[in-house]
Amino acid sequence: GIPLVHATPMPYDNYFDGVTEDFQWFGRVLDDSGSGLNRPAAVLVETVQGEGGLNVARVEWLQALADLCRTRDILLIVDDVQMGCGRTGPFFSFEAAGIVPDIVTLSKSVSGYGLPMALTLFRRDLDVWAPGEHNGTFRGH
């Protein structure tokens, strides 16, 4: 029941079938103050989309996305809930691309025993909360 007005879905890897660079549109609207798109705080991406079939992002696309986020001071969040924990080979699904996300979400088989467990990993400099300041589950936005 919460409207998703604070998120903007974007095209995934190879949306333009190689005819146009994947990030040409995104970069342009980010750089144009008249585009109507507010600069996002973060980009959230699944390296492998697992719902409705498998859609694997190319290494080059993930690297370009990481570069775009870094040069524009936008946090890169990798959602590794479904594809982390060794499901793509290495422990993290983004390791093959050689990128270092600012935040990584993990869940599902991270406990190894079927126990409900989830983790949010983030860069040390983003850790601005005091112990116990932000706790609980399913806080929403």
PDB file of C-alpha atoms in Angstrom:
ATOM      1  CA  GLY A   1       0.000   0.000   0.000  1.00  0.00           C
ATOM      2  CA  ILE A   2       2.996   2.365  -0.050  1.00  0.00           C
ATOM      3  CA  PRO A   3       3.355   4.256  -3.349  1.00  0.00           C
ATOM      4  CA  LEU A   4       6.743   3.852  -4.996  1.00  0.00           C
ATOM      5  CA  VAL A   5       7.109   7.502  -5.956  1.00  0.00           C
ATOM      6  CA  HIS A   6      10.607   7.705  -4.516  1.00  0.00           C
ATOM      7  CA  ALA A   7      12.036   5.121  -6.919  1.00  0.00           C
ATOM      8  CA  THR A   8      12.534   5.169 -10.665  1.00  0.00           C
ATOM      9  CA  PRO A   9      12.895   1.847 -12.500  1.00  0.00           C
ATOM     10  CA  MET A  10      15.630   1.884 -15.126  1.00  0.00           C
ATOM     11  CA  PRO A  11      16.458  -0.320 -18.128  1.00  0.00           C
ATOM     12  CA  TYR A  12      18.630  -3.352 -17.417  1.00  0.00           C
ATOM     13  CA  ASP A  13      21.700  -4.559 -19.296  1.00  0.00           C
ATOM     14  CA  ASN A  14      21.463  -4.538 -23.113  1.00  0.00           C
ATOM     15  CA  TYR A  15      18.053  -2.871 -23.141  1.00  0.00           C
ATOM     16  CA  PHE A  16      18.939  -1.056 -26.377  1.00  0.00           C
ATOM     17  CA  ASP A  17      20.240  -4.274 -28.049  1.00  0.00           C
ATOM     18  CA  GLY A  18      23.748  -2.865 -28.463  1.00  0.00           C
ATOM     19  CA  VAL A  19      22.536  -0.041 -30.742  1.00  0.00           C
ATOM     20  CA  THR A  20      22.986   2.610 -28.056  1.00  0.00           C
ATOM     21  CA  GLU A  21      25.294   2.606 -25.061  1.00  0.00           C
ATOM     22  CA  ASP A  22      23.315   1.325 -22.096  1.00  0.00           C
ATOM     23  CA  PHE A  23      23.976   4.308 -19.828  1.00  0.00           C
ATOM     24  CA  GLN A  24      23.746   7.103 -22.386  1.00  0.00           C
ATOM     25  CA  TRP A  25      20.154   7.953 -21.403  1.00  0.00           C
ATOM     26  CA  PHE A  26      20.715   7.593 -17.654  1.00  0.00           C
ATOM     27  CA  GLY A  27      23.868   9.701 -17.721  1.00  0.00           C
ATOM     28  CA  ARG A  28      22.179  12.398 -19.764  1.00  0.00           C
ATOM     29  CA  VAL A  29      19.151  12.788 -17.485  1.00  0.00           C
ATOM     30  CA  LEU A  30      21.430  12.806 -14.433  1.00  0.00           C
ATOM     31  CA  ASP A  31      23.535  15.600 -15.924  1.00  0.00           C
ATOM     32  CA  ASP A  32      20.582  17.672 -17.212  1.00  0.00           C
ATOM     33  CA  SER A  33      18.927  19.731 -14.472  1.00  0.00           C
ATOM     34  CA  GLY A  34      15.857  20.117 -16.688  1.00  0.00           C
ATOM     35  CA  SER A  35      15.329  16.381 -17.202  1.00  0.00           C
ATOM     36  CA  GLY A  36      12.864  16.023 -14.327  1.00  0.00           C
ATOM     37  CA  LEU A  37      14.851  13.187 -12.752  1.00  0.00           C
ATOM     38  CA  ASN A  38      16.178  13.996  -9.310  1.00  0.00           C
ATOM     39  CA  ARG A  39      19.690  12.786  -8.583  1.00  0.00           C
ATOM     40  CA  PRO A  40      19.207   9.489  -6.750  1.00  0.00           C
ATOM     41  CA  ALA A  41      20.839   8.730  -3.420  1.00  0.00           C
ATOM     42  CA  ALA A  42      21.544   5.206  -4.633  1.00  0.00           C
ATOM     43  CA  VAL A  43      21.201   2.745  -7.480  1.00  0.00           C
ATOM     44  CA  LEU A  44      19.961  -0.703  -6.477  1.00  0.00           C
ATOM     45  CA  VAL A  45      20.784  -3.543  -8.863  1.00  0.00           C
ATOM     46  CA  GLU A  46      20.589  -7.306  -9.032  1.00  0.00           C
ATOM     47  CA  THR A  47      23.594  -8.678 -10.914  1.00  0.00           C
ATOM     48  CA  VAL A  48      21.401 -11.577 -11.983  1.00  0.00           C
ATOM     49  CA  GLN A  49      17.667 -11.048 -12.180  1.00  0.00           C
ATOM     50  CA  GLY A  50      16.058 -14.283 -11.050  1.00  0.00           C
ATOM     51  CA  GLU A  51      12.319 -13.706 -11.269  1.00  0.00           C
ATOM     52  CA  GLY A  52      10.631 -14.750 -14.508  1.00  0.00           C
ATOM     53  CA  GLY A  53      13.786 -16.401 -15.846  1.00  0.00           C
ATOM     54  CA  LEU A  54      17.453 -15.623 -15.473  1.00  0.00           C
ATOM     55  CA  ASN A  55      18.770 -12.348 -16.840  1.00  0.00           C
ATOM     56  CA  VAL A  56      22.510 -12.029 -16.242  1.00  0.00           C
ATOM     57  CA  ALA A  57      24.171  -8.618 -16.421  1.00  0.00           C
ATOM     58  CA  ARG A  58      27.423  -8.526 -18.379  1.00  0.00           C
ATOM     59  CA  VAL A  59      30.627  -7.792 -16.474  1.00  0.00           C
ATOM     60  CA  GLU A  60      31.198  -4.697 -18.636  1.00  0.00           C
ATOM     61  CA  TRP A  61      27.708  -3.386 -17.843  1.00  0.00           C
ATOM     62  CA  LEU A  62      28.211  -3.818 -14.098  1.00  0.00           C
ATOM     63  CA  GLN A  63      31.588  -2.071 -14.323  1.00  0.00           C
ATOM     64  CA  ALA A  64      30.051   0.818 -16.281  1.00  0.00           C
ATOM     65  CA  LEU A  65      27.243   1.109 -13.722  1.00  0.00           C
ATOM     66  CA  ALA A  66      29.766   1.168 -10.867  1.00  0.00           C
ATOM     67  CA  ASP A  67      31.788   3.858 -12.703  1.00  0.00           C
ATOM     68  CA  LEU A  68      28.672   5.952 -13.357  1.00  0.00           C
ATOM     69  CA  CYS A  69      27.706   5.791  -9.669  1.00  0.00           C
ATOM     70  CA  ARG A  70      31.221   6.558  -8.467  1.00  0.00           C
ATOM     71  CA  THR A  71      31.734   9.576 -10.750  1.00  0.00           C
ATOM     72  CA  ARG A  72      28.376  11.070  -9.739  1.00  0.00           C
ATOM     73  CA  ASP A  73      28.665  10.278  -6.012  1.00  0.00           C
ATOM     74  CA  ILE A  74      25.675   7.902  -6.048  1.00  0.00           C
ATOM     75  CA  LEU A  75      25.709   4.865  -3.752  1.00  0.00           C
ATOM     76  CA  LEU A  76      25.753   1.499  -5.512  1.00  0.00           C
ATOM     77  CA  ILE A  77      23.686  -1.166  -3.753  1.00  0.00           C
ATOM     78  CA  VAL A  78      23.875  -4.767  -4.953  1.00  0.00           C
ATOM     79  CA  ASP A  79      20.881  -6.909  -4.056  1.00  0.00           C
ATOM     80  CA  ASP A  80      22.491 -10.321  -3.547  1.00  0.00           C
ATOM     81  CA  VAL A  81      19.496 -11.825  -1.729  1.00  0.00           C
ATOM     82  CA  GLN A  82      18.794 -14.416  -4.430  1.00  0.00           C
ATOM     83  CA  MET A  83      22.166 -14.700  -6.173  1.00  0.00           C
ATOM     84  CA  GLY A  84      24.688 -14.316  -3.348  1.00  0.00           C
ATOM     85  CA  CYS A  85      26.086 -16.989  -1.053  1.00  0.00           C
ATOM     86  CA  GLY A  86      27.850 -18.862  -3.851  1.00  0.00           C
ATOM     87  CA  ARG A  87      24.927 -19.283  -6.241  1.00  0.00           C
ATOM     88  CA  THR A  88      26.899 -17.771  -9.144  1.00  0.00           C
ATOM     89  CA  GLY A  89      30.229 -19.406  -8.240  1.00  0.00           C
ATOM     90  CA  PRO A  90      32.033 -16.960  -5.951  1.00  0.00           C
ATOM     91  CA  PHE A  91      30.400 -15.980  -2.663  1.00  0.00           C
ATOM     92  CA  PHE A  92      29.176 -12.601  -3.991  1.00  0.00           C
ATOM     93  CA  SER A  93      27.571 -12.429  -7.426  1.00  0.00           C
ATOM     94  CA  PHE A  94      29.466  -9.239  -8.322  1.00  0.00           C
ATOM     95  CA  GLU A  95      32.978 -10.594  -7.694  1.00  0.00           C
ATOM     96  CA  ALA A  96      33.554 -11.560 -11.334  1.00  0.00           C
ATOM     97  CA  ALA A  97      32.998  -7.922 -12.351  1.00  0.00           C
ATOM     98  CA  GLY A  98      35.642  -6.719  -9.901  1.00  0.00           C
ATOM     99  CA  ILE A  99      33.356  -4.007  -8.520  1.00  0.00           C
ATOM    100  CA  VAL A 100      33.032  -2.959  -4.878  1.00  0.00           C
ATOM    101  CA  PRO A 101      29.470  -1.896  -4.036  1.00  0.00           C
ATOM    102  CA  ASP A 102      28.815   0.590  -1.253  1.00  0.00           C
ATOM    103  CA  ILE A 103      26.066  -1.614   0.205  1.00  0.00           C
ATOM    104  CA  VAL A 104      25.258  -5.323  -0.268  1.00  0.00           C
ATOM    105  CA  THR A 105      22.077  -7.058   0.851  1.00  0.00           C
ATOM    106  CA  LEU A 106      22.190 -10.796   1.603  1.00  0.00           C
ATOM    107  CA  SER A 107      19.585 -13.259   2.777  1.00  0.00           C
ATOM    108  CA  LYS A 108      18.107 -16.677   2.057  1.00  0.00           C
ATOM    109  CA  SER A 109      20.857 -19.288   2.401  1.00  0.00           C
ATOM    110  CA  VAL A 110      23.314 -17.048   4.269  1.00  0.00           C
ATOM    111  CA  SER A 111      22.513 -18.940   7.497  1.00  0.00           C
ATOM    112  CA  GLY A 112      23.276 -22.308   5.874  1.00  0.00           C
ATOM    113  CA  TYR A 113      20.626 -24.062   7.976  1.00  0.00           C
ATOM    114  CA  GLY A 114      17.388 -22.679   6.594  1.00  0.00           C
ATOM    115  CA  LEU A 115      17.116 -20.218   9.454  1.00  0.00           C
ATOM    116  CA  PRO A 116      15.664 -16.811   8.601  1.00  0.00           C
ATOM    117  CA  MET A 117      18.636 -14.506   8.447  1.00  0.00           C
ATOM    118  CA  ALA A 118      19.491 -11.399   6.482  1.00  0.00           C
ATOM    119  CA  LEU A 119      22.524  -9.122   6.379  1.00  0.00           C
ATOM    120  CA  THR A 120      23.198  -5.645   5.108  1.00  0.00           C
ATOM    121  CA  LEU A 121      26.870  -4.986   4.479  1.00  0.00           C
ATOM    122  CA  PHE A 122      28.073  -1.446   3.913  1.00  0.00           C
ATOM    123  CA  ARG A 123      31.232   0.599   3.745  1.00  0.00           C
ATOM    124  CA  ARG A 124      32.643   1.514   7.143  1.00  0.00           C
ATOM    125  CA  ASP A 125      32.343   5.267   6.448  1.00  0.00           C
ATOM    126  CA  LEU A 126      28.596   4.826   5.927  1.00  0.00           C
ATOM    127  CA  ASP A 127      28.226   3.419   9.447  1.00  0.00           C
ATOM    128  CA  VAL A 128      26.900   6.532  11.186  1.00  0.00           C
ATOM    129  CA  TRP A 129      24.480   4.861  13.609  1.00  0.00           C
ATOM    130  CA  ALA A 130      25.280   4.360  17.278  1.00  0.00           C
ATOM    131  CA  PRO A 131      24.689   0.852  18.704  1.00  0.00           C
ATOM    132  CA  GLY A 132      20.955   0.265  19.083  1.00  0.00           C
ATOM    133  CA  GLU A 133      20.027   3.502  17.303  1.00  0.00           C
ATOM    134  CA  HIS A 134      18.433   1.710  14.353  1.00  0.00           C
ATOM    135  CA  ASN A 135      17.103  -1.732  15.111  1.00  0.00           C
ATOM    136  CA  GLY A 136      14.149  -3.945  14.412  1.00  0.00           C
ATOM    137  CA  THR A 137      12.900  -5.450  11.200  1.00  0.00           C
ATOM    138  CA  PHE A 138      10.722  -4.240   8.368  1.00  0.00           C
ATOM    139  CA  ARG A 139      11.051  -0.553   9.256  1.00  0.00           C
ATOM    140  CA  GLY A 140       9.917   0.658   5.827  1.00  0.00           C
ATOM    141  CA  HIS A 141      11.282   3.982   4.642  1.00  0.00           C
TER     142      HIS A 141
END
